[in-house]
mmCIF file with all atom_site columns, C-alpha atoms and ligand atoms in Angstrom:
data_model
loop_
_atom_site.group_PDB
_atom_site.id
_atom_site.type_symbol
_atom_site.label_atom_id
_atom_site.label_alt_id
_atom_site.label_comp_id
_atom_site.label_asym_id
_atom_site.label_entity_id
_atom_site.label_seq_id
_atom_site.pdbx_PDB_ins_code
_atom_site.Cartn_x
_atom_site.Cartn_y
_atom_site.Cartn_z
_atom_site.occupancy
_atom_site.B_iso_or_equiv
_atom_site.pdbx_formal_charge
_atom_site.auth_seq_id
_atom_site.auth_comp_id
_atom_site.auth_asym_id
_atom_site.auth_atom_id
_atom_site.pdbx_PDB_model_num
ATOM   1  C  CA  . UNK A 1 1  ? 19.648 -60.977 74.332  1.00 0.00 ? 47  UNK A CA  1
ATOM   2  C  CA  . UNK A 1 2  ? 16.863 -58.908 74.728  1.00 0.00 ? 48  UNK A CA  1
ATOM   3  C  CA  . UNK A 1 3  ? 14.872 -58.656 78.092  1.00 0.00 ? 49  UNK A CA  1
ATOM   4  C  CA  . UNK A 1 4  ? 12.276 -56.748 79.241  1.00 0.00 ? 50  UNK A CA  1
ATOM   5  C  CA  . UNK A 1 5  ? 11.271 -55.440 83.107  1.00 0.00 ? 51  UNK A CA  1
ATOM   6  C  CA  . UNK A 1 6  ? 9.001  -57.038 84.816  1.00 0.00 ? 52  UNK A CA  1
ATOM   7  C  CA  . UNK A 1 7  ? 8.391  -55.092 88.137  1.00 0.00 ? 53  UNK A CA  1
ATOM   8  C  CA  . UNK A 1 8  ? 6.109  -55.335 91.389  1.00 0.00 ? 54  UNK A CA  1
ATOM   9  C  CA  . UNK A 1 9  ? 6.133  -53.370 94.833  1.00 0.00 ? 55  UNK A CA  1
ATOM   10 C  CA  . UNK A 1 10 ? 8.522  -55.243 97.438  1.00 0.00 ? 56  UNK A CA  1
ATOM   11 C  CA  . UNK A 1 11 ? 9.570  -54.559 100.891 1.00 0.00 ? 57  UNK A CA  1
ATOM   12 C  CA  . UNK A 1 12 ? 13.641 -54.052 100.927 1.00 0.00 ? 58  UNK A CA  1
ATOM   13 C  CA  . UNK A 1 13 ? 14.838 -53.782 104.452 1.00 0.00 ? 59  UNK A CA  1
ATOM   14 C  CA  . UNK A 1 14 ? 16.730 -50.268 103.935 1.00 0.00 ? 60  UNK A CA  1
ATOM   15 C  CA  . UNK A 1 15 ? 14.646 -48.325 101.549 1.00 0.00 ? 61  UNK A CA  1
ATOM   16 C  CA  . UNK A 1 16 ? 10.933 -50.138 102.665 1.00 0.00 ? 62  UNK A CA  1
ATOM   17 C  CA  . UNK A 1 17 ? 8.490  -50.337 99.815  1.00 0.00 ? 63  UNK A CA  1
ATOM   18 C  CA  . UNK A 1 18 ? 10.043 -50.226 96.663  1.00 0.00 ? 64  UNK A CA  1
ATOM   19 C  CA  . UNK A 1 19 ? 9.277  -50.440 93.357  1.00 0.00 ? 65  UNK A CA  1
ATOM   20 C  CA  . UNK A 1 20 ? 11.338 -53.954 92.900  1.00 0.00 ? 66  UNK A CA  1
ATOM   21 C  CA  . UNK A 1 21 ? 12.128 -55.191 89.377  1.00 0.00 ? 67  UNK A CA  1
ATOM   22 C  CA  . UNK A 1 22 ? 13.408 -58.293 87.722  1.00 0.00 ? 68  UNK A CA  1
ATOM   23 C  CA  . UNK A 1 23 ? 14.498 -58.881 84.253  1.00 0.00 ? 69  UNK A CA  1
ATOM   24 C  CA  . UNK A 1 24 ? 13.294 -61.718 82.052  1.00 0.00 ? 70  UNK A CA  1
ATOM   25 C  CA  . UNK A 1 25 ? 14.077 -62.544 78.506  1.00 0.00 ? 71  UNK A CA  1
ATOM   26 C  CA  . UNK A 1 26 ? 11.956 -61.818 75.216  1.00 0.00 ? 72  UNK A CA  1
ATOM   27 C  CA  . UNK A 1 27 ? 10.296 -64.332 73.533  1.00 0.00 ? 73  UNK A CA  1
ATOM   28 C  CA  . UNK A 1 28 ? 12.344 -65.084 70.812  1.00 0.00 ? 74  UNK A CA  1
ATOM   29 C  CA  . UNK A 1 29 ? 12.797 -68.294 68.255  1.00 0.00 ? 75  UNK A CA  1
ATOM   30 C  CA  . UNK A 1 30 ? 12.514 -71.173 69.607  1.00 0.00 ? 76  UNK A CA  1
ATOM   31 C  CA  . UNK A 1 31 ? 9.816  -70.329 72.166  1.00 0.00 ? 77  UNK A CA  1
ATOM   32 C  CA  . UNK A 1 32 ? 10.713 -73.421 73.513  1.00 0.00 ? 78  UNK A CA  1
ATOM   33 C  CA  . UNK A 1 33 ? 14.728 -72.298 74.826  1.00 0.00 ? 79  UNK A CA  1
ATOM   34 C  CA  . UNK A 1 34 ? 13.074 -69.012 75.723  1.00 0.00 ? 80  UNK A CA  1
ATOM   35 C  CA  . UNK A 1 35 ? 10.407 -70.334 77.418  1.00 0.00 ? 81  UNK A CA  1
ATOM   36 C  CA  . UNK A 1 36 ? 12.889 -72.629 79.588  1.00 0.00 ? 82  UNK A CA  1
ATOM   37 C  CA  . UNK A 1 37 ? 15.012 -69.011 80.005  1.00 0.00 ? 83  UNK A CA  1
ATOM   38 C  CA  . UNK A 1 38 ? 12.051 -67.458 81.278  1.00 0.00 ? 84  UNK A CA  1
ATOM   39 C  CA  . UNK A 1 39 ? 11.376 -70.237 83.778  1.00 0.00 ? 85  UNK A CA  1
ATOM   40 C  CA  . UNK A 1 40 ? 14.986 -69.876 85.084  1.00 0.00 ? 86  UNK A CA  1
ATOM   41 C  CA  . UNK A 1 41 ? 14.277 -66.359 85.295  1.00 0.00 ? 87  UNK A CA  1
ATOM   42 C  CA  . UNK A 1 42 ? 11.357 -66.138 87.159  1.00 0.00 ? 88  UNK A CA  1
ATOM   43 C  CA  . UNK A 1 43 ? 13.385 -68.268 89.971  1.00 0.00 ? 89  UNK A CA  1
ATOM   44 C  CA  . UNK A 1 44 ? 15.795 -65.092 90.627  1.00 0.00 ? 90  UNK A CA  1
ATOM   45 C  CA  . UNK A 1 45 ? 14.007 -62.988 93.325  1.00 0.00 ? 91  UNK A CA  1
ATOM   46 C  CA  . UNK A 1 46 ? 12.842 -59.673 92.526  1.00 0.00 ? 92  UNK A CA  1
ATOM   47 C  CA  . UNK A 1 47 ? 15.693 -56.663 93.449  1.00 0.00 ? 93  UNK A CA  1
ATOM   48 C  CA  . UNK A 1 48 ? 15.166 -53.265 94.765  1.00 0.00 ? 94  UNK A CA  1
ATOM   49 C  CA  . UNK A 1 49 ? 16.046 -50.707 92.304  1.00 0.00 ? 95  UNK A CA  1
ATOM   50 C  CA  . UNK A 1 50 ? 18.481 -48.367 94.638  1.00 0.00 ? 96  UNK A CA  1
ATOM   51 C  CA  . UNK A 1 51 ? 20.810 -51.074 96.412  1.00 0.00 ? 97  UNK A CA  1
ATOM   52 C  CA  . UNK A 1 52 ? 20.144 -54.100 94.127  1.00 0.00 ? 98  UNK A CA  1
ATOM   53 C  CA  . UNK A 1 53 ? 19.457 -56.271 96.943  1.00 0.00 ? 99  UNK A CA  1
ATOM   54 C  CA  . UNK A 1 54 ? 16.743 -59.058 96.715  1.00 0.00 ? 100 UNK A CA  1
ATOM   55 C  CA  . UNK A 1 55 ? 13.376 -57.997 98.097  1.00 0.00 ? 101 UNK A CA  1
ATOM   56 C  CA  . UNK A 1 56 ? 10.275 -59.480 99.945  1.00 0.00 ? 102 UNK A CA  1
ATOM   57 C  CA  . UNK A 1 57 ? 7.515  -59.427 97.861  1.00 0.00 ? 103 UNK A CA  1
ATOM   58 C  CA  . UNK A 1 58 ? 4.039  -60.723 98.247  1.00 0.00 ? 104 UNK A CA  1
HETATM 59 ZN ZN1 . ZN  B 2 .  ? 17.021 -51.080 98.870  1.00 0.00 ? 138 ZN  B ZN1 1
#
Protein backbone atom coordinates (compact mmCIF):
# COMPACT_ATOMS: atom_id res chain seq x y z
CA UNK A 1 0.00 0.00 0.00
CA UNK A 2 1.24 3.23 -0.46
CA UNK A 3 2.18 5.58 2.53
CA UNK A 4 3.61 8.68 2.83
CA UNK A 5 5.94 10.39 5.88
CA UNK A 6 4.55 12.38 8.05
CA UNK A 7 7.35 13.81 10.35
CA UNK A 8 7.73 16.31 13.43
CA UNK A 9 10.76 17.15 15.84
CA UNK A 10 10.69 14.68 18.99
CA UNK A 11 12.86 14.22 21.92
CA UNK A 12 14.41 10.43 21.79
CA UNK A 13 16.28 9.73 24.95
CA UNK A 14 19.72 8.70 23.13
CA UNK A 15 20.01 10.92 20.16
CA UNK A 16 17.82 14.18 21.86
CA UNK A 17 15.93 16.17 19.28
CA UNK A 18 15.28 14.35 16.35
CA UNK A 19 13.66 14.67 13.38
CA UNK A 20 10.91 11.78 14.33
CA UNK A 21 8.72 10.32 11.57
CA UNK A 22 5.68 8.15 11.25
CA UNK A 23 4.17 6.58 8.29
CA UNK A 24 0.51 6.80 7.35
CA UNK A 25 -1.33 5.45 4.41
CA UNK A 26 -2.47 7.31 1.07
CA UNK A 27 -5.78 8.11 0.48
CA UNK A 28 -6.91 5.65 -1.72
CA UNK A 29 -10.59 4.15 -2.83
CA UNK A 30 -12.72 3.87 -0.48
CA UNK A 31 -11.75 6.96 1.53
CA UNK A 32 -13.76 5.50 3.98
CA UNK A 33 -11.20 2.05 4.79
CA UNK A 34 -8.39 4.54 4.33
CA UNK A 35 -9.65 6.98 6.38
CA UNK A 36 -10.22 4.27 9.29
CA UNK A 37 -6.28 3.15 8.30
CA UNK A 38 -5.22 6.52 8.84
CA UNK A 39 -6.95 6.77 12.22
CA UNK A 40 -5.18 3.53 13.32
CA UNK A 41 -2.16 5.09 12.14
CA UNK A 42 -2.05 8.16 13.75
CA UNK A 43 -2.36 6.00 17.19
CA UNK A 44 1.35 4.53 16.58
CA UNK A 45 3.74 7.06 18.24
CA UNK A 46 6.09 8.90 16.21
CA UNK A 47 9.87 6.98 15.92
CA UNK A 48 13.24 8.46 15.82
CA UNK A 49 14.83 7.96 12.57
CA UNK A 50 18.43 6.44 13.84
CA UNK A 51 17.30 3.74 16.54
CA UNK A 52 13.59 3.39 15.60
CA UNK A 53 12.51 3.84 19.03
CA UNK A 54 9.23 5.75 19.87
CA UNK A 55 9.78 9.41 20.71
CA UNK A 56 8.32 12.24 22.96
CA UNK A 57 6.86 14.68 20.99
CA UNK A 58 4.92 17.76 21.82
ZN1 LIG B 1 17.20 7.66 18.78
Amino acid sequence: MATETETMHGDCPTHGTVKATRELPKVTFPPVYTAVKRALAKRRPFVCPECGKPVETD
